[in-house]
mmCIF file of C-alpha atoms in Angstrom:
data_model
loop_
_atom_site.group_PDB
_atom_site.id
_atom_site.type_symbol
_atom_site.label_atom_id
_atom_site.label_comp_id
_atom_site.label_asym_id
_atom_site.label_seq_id
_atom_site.Cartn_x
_atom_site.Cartn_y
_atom_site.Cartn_z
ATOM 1 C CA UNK A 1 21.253 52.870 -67.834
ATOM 2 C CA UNK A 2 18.588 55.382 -68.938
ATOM 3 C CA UNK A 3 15.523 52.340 -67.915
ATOM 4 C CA UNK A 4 16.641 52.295 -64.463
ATOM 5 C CA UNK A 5 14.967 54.788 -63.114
ATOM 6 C CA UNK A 6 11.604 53.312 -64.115
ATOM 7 C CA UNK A 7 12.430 50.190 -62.873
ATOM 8 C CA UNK A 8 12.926 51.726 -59.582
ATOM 9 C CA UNK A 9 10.135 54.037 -59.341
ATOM 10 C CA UNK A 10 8.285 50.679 -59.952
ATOM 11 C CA UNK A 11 9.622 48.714 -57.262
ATOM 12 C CA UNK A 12 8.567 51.532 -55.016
ATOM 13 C CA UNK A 13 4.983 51.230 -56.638
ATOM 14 C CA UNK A 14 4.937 47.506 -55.636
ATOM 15 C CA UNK A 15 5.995 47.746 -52.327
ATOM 16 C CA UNK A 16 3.470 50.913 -51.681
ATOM 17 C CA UNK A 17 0.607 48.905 -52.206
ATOM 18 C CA UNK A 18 1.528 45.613 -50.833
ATOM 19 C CA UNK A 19 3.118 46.910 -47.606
ATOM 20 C CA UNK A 20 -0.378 49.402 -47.659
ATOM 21 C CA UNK A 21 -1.987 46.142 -48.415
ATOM 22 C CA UNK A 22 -3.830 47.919 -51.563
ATOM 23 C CA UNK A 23 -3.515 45.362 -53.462
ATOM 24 C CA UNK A 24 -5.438 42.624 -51.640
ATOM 25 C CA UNK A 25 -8.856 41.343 -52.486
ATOM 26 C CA UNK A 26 -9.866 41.869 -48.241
ATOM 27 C CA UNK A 27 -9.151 45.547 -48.279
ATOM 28 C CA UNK A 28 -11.050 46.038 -52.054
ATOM 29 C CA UNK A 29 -14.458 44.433 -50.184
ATOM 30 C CA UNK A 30 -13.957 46.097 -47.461
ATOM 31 C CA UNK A 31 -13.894 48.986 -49.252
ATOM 32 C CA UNK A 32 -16.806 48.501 -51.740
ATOM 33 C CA UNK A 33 -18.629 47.237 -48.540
ATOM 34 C CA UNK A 34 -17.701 50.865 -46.799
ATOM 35 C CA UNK A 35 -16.666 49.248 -43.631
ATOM 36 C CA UNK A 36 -13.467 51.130 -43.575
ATOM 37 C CA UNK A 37 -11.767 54.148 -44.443
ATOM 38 C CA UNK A 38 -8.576 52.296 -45.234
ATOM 39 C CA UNK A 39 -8.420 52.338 -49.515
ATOM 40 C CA UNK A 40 -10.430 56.186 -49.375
ATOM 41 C CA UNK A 41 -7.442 57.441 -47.537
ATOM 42 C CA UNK A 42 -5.269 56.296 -49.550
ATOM 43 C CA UNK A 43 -6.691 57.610 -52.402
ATOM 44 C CA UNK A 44 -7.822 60.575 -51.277
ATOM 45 C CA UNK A 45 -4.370 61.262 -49.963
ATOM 46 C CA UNK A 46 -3.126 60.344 -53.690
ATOM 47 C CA UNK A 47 -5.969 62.629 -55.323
ATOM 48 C CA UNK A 48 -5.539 65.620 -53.166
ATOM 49 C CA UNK A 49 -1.670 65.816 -52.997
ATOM 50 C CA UNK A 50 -1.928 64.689 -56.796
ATOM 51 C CA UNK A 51 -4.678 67.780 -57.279
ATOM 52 C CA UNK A 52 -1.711 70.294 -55.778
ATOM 53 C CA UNK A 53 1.086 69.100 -57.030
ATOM 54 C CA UNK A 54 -0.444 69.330 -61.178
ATOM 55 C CA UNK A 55 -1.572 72.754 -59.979
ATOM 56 C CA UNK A 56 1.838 73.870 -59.118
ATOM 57 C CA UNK A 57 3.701 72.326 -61.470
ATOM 58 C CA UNK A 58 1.113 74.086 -64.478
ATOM 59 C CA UNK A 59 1.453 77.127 -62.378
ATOM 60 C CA UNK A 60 5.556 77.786 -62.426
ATOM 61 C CA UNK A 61 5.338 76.067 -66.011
ATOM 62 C CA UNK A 62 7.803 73.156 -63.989
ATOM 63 C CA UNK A 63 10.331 71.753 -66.646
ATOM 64 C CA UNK A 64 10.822 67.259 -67.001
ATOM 65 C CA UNK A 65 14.114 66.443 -67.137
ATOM 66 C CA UNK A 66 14.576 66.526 -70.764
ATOM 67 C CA UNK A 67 13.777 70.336 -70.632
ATOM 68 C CA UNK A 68 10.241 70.185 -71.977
ATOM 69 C CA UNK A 69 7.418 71.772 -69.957
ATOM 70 C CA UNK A 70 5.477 69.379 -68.431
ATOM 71 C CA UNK A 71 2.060 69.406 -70.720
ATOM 72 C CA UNK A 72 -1.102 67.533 -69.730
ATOM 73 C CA UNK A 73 -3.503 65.906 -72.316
ATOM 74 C CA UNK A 74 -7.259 66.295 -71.946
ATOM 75 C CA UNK A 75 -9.438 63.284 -71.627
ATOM 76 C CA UNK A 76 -11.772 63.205 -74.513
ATOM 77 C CA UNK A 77 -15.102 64.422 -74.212
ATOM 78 C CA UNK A 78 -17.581 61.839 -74.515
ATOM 79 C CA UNK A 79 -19.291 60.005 -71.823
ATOM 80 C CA UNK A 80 -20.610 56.173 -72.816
ATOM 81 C CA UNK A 81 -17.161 55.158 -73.274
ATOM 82 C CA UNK A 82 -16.040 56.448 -69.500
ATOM 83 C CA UNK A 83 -19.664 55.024 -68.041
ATOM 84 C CA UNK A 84 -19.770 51.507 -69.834
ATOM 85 C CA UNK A 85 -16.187 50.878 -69.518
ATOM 86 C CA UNK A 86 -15.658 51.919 -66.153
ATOM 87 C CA UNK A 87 -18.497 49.786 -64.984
ATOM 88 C CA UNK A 88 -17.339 46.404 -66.874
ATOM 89 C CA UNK A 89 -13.683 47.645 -65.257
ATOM 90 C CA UNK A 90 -15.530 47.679 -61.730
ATOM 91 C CA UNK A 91 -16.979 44.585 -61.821
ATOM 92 C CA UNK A 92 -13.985 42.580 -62.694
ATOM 93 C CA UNK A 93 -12.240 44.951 -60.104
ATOM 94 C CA UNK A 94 -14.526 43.463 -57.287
ATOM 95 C CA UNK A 95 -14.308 40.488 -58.527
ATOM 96 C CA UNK A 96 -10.614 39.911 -58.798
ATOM 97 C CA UNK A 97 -9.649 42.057 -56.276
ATOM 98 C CA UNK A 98 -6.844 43.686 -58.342
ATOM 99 C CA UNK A 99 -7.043 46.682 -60.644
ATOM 100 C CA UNK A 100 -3.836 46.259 -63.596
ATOM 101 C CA UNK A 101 -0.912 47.653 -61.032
ATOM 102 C CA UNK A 102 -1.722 44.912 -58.339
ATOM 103 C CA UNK A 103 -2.059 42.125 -60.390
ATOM 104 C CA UNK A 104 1.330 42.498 -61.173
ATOM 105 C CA UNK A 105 2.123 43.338 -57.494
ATOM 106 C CA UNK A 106 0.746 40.150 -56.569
ATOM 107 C CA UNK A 107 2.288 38.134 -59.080
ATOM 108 C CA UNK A 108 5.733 39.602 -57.365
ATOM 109 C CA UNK A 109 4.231 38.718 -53.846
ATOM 110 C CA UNK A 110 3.527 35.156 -54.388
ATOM 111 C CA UNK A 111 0.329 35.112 -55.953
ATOM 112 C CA UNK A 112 0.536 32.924 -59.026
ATOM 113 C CA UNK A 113 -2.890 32.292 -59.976
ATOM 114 C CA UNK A 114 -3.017 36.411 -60.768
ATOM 115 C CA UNK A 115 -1.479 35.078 -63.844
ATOM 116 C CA UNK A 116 -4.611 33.944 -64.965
ATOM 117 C CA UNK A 117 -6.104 37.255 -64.063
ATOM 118 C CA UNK A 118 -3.529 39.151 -65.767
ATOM 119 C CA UNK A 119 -3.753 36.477 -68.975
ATOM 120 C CA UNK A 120 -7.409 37.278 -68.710
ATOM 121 C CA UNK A 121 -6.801 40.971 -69.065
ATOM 122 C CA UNK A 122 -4.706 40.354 -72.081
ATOM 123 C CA UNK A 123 -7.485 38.851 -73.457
ATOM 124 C CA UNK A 124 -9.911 41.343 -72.645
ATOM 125 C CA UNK A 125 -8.062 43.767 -74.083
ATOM 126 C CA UNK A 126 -7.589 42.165 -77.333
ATOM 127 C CA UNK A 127 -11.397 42.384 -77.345
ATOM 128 C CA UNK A 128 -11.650 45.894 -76.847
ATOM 129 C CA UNK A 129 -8.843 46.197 -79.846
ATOM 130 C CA UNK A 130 -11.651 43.554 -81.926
ATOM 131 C CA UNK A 131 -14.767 45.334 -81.278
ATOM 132 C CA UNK A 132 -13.722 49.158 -80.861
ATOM 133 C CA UNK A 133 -14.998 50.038 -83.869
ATOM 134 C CA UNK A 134 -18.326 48.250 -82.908
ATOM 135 C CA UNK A 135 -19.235 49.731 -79.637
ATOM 136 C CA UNK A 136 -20.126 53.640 -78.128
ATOM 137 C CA UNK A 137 -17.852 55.707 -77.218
ATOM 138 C CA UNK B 1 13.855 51.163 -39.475
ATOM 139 C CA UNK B 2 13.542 47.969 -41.162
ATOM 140 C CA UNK B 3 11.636 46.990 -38.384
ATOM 141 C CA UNK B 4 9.053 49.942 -38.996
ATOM 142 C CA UNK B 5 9.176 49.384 -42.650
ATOM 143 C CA UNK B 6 7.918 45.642 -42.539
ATOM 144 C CA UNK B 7 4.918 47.030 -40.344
ATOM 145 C CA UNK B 8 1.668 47.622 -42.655
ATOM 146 C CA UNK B 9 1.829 51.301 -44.250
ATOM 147 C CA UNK B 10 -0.314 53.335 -43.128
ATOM 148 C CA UNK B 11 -2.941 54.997 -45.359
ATOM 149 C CA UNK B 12 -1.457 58.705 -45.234
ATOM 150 C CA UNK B 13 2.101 56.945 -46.484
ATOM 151 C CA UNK B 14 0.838 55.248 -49.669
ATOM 152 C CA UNK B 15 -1.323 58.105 -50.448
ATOM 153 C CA UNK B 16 1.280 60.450 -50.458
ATOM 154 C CA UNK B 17 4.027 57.847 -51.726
ATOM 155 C CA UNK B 18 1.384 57.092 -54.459
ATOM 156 C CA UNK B 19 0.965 60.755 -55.779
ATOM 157 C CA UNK B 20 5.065 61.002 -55.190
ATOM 158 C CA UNK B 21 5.321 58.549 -58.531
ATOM 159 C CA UNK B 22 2.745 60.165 -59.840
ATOM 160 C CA UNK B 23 5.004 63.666 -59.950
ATOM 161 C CA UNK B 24 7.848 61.258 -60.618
ATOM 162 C CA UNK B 25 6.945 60.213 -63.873
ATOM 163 C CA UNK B 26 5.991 63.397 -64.881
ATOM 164 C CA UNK B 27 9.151 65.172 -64.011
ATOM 165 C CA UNK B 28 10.637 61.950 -66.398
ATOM 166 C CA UNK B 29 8.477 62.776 -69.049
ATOM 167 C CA UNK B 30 5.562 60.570 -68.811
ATOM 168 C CA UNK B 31 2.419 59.804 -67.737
ATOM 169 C CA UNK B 32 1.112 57.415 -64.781
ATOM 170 C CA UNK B 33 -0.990 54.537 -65.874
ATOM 171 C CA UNK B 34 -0.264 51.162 -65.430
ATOM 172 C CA UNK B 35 -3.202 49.686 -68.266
ATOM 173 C CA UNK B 36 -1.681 50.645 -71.537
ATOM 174 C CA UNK B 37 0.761 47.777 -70.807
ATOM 175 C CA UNK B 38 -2.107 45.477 -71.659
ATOM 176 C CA UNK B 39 -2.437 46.921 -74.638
ATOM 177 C CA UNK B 40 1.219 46.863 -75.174
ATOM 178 C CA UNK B 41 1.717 42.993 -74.343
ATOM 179 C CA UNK B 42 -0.660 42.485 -76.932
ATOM 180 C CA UNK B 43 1.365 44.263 -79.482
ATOM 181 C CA UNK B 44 4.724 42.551 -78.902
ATOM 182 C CA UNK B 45 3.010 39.384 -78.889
ATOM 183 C CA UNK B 46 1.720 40.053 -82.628
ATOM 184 C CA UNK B 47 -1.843 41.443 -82.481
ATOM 185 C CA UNK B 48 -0.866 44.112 -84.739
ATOM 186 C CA UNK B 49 -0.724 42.225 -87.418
ATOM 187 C CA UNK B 50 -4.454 41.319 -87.646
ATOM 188 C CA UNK B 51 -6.241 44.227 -85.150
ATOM 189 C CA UNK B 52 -5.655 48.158 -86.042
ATOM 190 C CA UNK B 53 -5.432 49.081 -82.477
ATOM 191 C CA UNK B 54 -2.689 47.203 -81.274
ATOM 192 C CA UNK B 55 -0.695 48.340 -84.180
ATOM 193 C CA UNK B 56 1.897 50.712 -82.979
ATOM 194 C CA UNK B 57 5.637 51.007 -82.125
ATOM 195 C CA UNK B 58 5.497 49.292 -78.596
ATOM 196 C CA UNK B 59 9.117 50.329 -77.822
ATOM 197 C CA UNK B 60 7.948 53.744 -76.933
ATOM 198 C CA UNK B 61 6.462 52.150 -74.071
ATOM 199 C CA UNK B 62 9.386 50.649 -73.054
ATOM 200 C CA UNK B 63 9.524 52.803 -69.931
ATOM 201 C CA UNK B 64 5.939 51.959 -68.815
ATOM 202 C CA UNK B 65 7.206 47.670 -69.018
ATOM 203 C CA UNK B 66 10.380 48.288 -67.034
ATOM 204 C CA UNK B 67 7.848 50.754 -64.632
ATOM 205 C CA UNK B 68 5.677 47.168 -64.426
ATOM 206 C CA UNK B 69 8.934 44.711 -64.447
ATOM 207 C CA UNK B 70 9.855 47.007 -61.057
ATOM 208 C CA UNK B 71 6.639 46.901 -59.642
ATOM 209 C CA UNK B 72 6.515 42.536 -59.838
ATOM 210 C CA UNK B 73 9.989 43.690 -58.127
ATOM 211 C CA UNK B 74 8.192 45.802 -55.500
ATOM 212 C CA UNK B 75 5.823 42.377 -54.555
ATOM 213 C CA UNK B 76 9.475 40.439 -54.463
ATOM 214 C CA UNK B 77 10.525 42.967 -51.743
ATOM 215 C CA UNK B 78 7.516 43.243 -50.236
ATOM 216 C CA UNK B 79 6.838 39.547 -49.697
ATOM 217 C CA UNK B 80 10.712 38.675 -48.100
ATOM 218 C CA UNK B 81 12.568 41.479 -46.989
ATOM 219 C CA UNK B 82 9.599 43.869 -45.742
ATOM 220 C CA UNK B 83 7.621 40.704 -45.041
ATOM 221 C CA UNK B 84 5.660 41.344 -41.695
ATOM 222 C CA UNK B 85 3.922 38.726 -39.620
ATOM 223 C CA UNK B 86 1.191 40.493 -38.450
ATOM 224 C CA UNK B 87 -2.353 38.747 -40.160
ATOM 225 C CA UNK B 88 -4.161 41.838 -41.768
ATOM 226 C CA UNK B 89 -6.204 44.021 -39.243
ATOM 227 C CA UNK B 90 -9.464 43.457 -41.764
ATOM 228 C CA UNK B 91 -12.670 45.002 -40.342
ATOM 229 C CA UNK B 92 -15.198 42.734 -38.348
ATOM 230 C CA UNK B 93 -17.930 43.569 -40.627
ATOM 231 C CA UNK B 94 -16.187 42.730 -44.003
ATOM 232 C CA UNK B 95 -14.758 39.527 -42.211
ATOM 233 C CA UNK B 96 -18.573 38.449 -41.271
ATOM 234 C CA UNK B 97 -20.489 39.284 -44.177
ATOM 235 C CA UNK B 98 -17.404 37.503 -46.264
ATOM 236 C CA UNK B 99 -18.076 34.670 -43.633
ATOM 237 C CA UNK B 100 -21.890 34.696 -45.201
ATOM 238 C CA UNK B 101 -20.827 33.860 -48.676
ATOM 239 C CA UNK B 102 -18.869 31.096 -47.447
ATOM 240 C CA UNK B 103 -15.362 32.921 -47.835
ATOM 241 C CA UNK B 104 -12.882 32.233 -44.655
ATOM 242 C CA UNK B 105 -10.824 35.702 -43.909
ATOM 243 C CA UNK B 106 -7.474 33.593 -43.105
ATOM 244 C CA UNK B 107 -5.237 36.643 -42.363
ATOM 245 C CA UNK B 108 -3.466 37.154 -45.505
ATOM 246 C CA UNK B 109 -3.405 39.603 -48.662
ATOM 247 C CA UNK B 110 -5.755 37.047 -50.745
ATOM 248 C CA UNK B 111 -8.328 34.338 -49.492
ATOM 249 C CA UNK B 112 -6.566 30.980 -50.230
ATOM 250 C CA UNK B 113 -10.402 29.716 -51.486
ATOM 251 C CA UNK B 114 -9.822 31.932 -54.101
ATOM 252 C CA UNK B 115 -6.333 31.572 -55.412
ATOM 253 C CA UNK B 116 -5.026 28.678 -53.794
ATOM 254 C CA UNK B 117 -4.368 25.334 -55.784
ATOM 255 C CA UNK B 118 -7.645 24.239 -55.681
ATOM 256 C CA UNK B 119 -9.502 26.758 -56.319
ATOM 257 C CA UNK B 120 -7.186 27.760 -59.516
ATOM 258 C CA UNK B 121 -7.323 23.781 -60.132
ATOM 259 C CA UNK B 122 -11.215 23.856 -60.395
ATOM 260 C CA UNK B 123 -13.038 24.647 -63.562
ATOM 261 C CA UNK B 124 -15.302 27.394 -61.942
ATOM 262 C CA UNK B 125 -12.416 28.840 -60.387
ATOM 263 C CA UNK B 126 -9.971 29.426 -63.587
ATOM 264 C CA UNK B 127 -13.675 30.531 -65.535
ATOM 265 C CA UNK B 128 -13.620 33.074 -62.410
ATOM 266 C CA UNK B 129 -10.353 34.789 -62.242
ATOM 267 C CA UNK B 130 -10.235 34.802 -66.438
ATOM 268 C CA UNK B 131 -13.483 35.971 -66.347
ATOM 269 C CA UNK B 132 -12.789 38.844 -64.009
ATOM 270 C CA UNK B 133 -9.634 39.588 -65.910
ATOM 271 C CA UNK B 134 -11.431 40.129 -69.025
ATOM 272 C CA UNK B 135 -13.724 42.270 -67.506
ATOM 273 C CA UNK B 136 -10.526 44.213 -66.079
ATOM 274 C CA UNK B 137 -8.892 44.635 -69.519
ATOM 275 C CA UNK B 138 -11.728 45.242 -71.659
ATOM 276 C CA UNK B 139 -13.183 47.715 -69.078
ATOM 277 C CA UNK B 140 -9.815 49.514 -68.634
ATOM 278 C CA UNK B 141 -9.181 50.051 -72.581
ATOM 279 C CA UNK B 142 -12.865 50.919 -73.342
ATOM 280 C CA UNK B 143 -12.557 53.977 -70.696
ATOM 281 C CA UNK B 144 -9.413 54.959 -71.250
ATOM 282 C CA UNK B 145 -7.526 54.145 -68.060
ATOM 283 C CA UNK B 146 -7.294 52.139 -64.739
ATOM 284 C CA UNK B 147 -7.165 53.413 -61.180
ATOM 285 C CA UNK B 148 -3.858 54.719 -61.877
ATOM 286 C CA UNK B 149 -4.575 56.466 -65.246
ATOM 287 C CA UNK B 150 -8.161 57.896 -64.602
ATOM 288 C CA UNK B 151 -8.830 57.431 -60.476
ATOM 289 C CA UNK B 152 -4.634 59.010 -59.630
ATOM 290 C CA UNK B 153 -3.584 61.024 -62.540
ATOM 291 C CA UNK B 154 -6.965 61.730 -64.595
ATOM 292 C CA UNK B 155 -8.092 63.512 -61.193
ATOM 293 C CA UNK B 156 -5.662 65.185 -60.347
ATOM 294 C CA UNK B 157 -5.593 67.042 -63.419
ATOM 295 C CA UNK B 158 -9.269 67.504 -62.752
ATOM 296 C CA UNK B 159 -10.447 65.779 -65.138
ATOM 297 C CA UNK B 160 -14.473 65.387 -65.906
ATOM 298 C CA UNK B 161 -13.982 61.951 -67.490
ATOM 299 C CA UNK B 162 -11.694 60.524 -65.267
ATOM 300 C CA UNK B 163 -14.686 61.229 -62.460
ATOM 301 C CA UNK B 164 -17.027 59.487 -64.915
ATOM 302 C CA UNK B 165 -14.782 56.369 -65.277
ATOM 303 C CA UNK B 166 -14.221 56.686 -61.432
ATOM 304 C CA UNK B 167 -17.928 56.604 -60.655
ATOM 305 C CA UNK B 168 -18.403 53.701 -63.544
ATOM 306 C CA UNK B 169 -15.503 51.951 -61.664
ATOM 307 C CA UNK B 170 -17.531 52.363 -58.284
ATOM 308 C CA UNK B 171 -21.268 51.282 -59.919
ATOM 309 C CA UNK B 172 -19.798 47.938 -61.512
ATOM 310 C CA UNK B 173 -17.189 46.854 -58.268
ATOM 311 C CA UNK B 174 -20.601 47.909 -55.861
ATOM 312 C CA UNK B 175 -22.978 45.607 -58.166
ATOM 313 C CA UNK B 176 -20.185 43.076 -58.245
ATOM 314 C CA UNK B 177 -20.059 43.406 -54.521
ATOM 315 C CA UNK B 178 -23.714 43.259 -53.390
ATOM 316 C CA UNK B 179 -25.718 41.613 -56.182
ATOM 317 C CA UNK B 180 -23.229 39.024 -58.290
ATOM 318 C CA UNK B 181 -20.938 37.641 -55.397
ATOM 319 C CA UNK B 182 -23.967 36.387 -53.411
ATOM 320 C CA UNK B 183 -24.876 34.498 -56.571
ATOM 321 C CA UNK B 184 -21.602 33.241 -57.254
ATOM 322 C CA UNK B 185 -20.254 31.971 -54.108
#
C-alpha cells in the first residue's frame, strides 16, 4: 500500500508532539509568556537540523524516491499577506492553544472539543477562499 | 524502553524527530505542512463548486490526509500505550499568572475550564474555541502556511517570508497572550 508510509510518518508526528507535550495549550503560554525554554528548543532543534539537512540535500542534488531531485519552491515575495495573516494565525494560536497539526493530535488524544476548533478552522478557511480576492497580499 | 518512551520527550528529541519528517517527506516527494488540509476538507466537502480557490483536484493531496489520519493516530498512541502519569512539569510562573486570569493548571495537556463539558457546553465557550479556530484557518491560508509549513520547512529553506509569517505568528499569539486573555477570562 503506497499511503502507508504517510500514515506512519504521521503517527510519529502525533506522538512527537504529544509525548513532547507540544501540543498543549500550558506549554503554548508558557511559551508566549517566555517562562521557559521548552517549545524554543524544540523548534530551534527542528529549524537548525531542518536548516542543514535542506543545505545538504541541495548541495549533493539528493534524489526522492521516485528519482526526481528534490526541488524547493520559493515563498512569494510580498509581505502584507505573511504580516496580516500570520498575526490573525497567532492570535487564534494563543488562543486555542493548537496550531493545525495539534488540533488533530488532540482530537487523537482525547480532546473532543478540538473539533470545534478544527470545524472553526474549516470555516476560517472557507473565508480566506471568499474574500482572497478582496484583501492584500 | 517502553518505560522511557511513556516519559515526556524531551525538547532535543522532538526537535530533531520533528525535522526527521520534515526530510522524510521530502525524500517521498513532498512537502511538510499540515494547513493545506484545511483547504482540502473544504474541497471534498463541495466548496469548489461556488469559491475559485477551493477548486482543485483534492486527490493529489491524498498523501497530506493519510499524513493527518496518522497523526489523530499518533494522539491514539500517545494517550494509551505511551500514556505517562506524571502531571506536566509546567513552569511556576505560567502556572501563577494563569492562576490570575482565573485558569486552574490541573496537570494535564489542556485546562479542563477550557475544553471540558462545560465549558464546550457554554455559549461563550463554543463562540471561543470557533472563534479561535477561525482565526487559525483564515490566518494560516492568508500567509501561506502554519508552524509546520512556514515556522519548520519555510525556514529551513531560509526563507524571508516564512520569518515574516513567523514573526506575524509571534505579534498576534503575544497580543493574544498579554492584552486579549486578560479581557476575556
Amino acid at each position: 500500500m503506497k499511503g502507508l508510509k504517510f500514515i506512519i510518518a504521521g503517527l510519529l508526528f502525533g506522538v512527537i508532539m504529544a509525548k513532547s507535550e507540544a501540543i498543549s495549550w500550558y506549554r503554548i503560554q508558557e511559551m508566549f509568556r517566555f517562562q521557559s525554554f521548552h517549545m524554543y528548543g524544540i523548534i530551534g532543534t527542528a529549524v537548525v537540523l531542518g536548516v542543514i539537512a535542506v543545505y545538504l540535500i541541495k548541495k549533493f542534488r539528493l534524489r526522492d524516491i521516485q528519482g526526481n531531485v528534490i526541488s524547493f519552491q520559493d515563498k512569494d515575495r510580498s509581505w502584507p499577506r505573511y504580516i496580516i495573516g500570520g498575526t490573525i494565525f497567532g492570535l487564534g494560536w494563543a488562543l486555542t492553544g493548537a496550531c493545525p497539526g495539534p488540533m488533530f493530535v488532540n482530537v487523537g488524544y482525547g480532546y473532543w472539543a478540538m473539533l470545534i476548533v478544527i470545524f472553526g478552522a474549516l470555516m476560517g478557511t472557507y473565508l480566506y477562499g471568499l474574500l482572497k480576492d478582496k484583501i492584500p497580499h | 524502553m517502553l518505560e522511557l518512551l511513556k516519559q515526556p520527550w524531551p525538547w532535543y528529541t522532538s526537535g530533531a524527530a520533528i525535522a526527521f519528517i520534515m526530510v522524510l517527506l521530502l525524500v517521498y516527494g513532498k512537502s511538510f505542512g499540515v494547513s493545506s488540509n484545511l483547504r482540502t476538507l473544504c474541497t471534498i466537502a463541495g466548496a469548489g463548486k461556488k469559491v475559485k480557490f477551493f477548486d482543485f483536484d483534492w486527490k493529489t493531496q491524498k498523501w497530506n490526509l493519510l499524513f493527518l489520519l496518522g497523526s489523530i493516530l499518533g494522539g491514539v498512541v500517545a494517550s494509551t500505550l505511551l500514556k505517562s502519569d506524571e502531571p506536566l512539569q509546567l513552569s511556576a510562573a505560567t502556572i501563577s499568572d494563569l492562576k490570575g486570569l482565573g485558569i486552574a493548571f490541573d496537570g494535564g495537556l489542556n485546562p479542563s475550564q477550557l475544553f471540558g463539558p462545560d465549558f464546550i457546553t457554554s455559549p461563550k465557550g463554543i463562540l471561543i474555541l470557533l472563534i479561535g479556530g477561525i482565526l487559525v484557518g483564515f490566518g494560516a491560508r492568508y500567509a501561506g502556511g502554519c508552524t509546520s509549513g512556514h515556522a519548520i520547512s519555510g525556514l529551513s529553506n531560509l526563507q524571508i517570508p516564512s520569518l515574516v509569517a513567523v514573526i506575524g505568528f509571534f505579534m498576534g499569539g503575544l497580543i493574544m497572550t498579554h492584552f486579549v486573555l486578560p479581557l476575556i477570562f
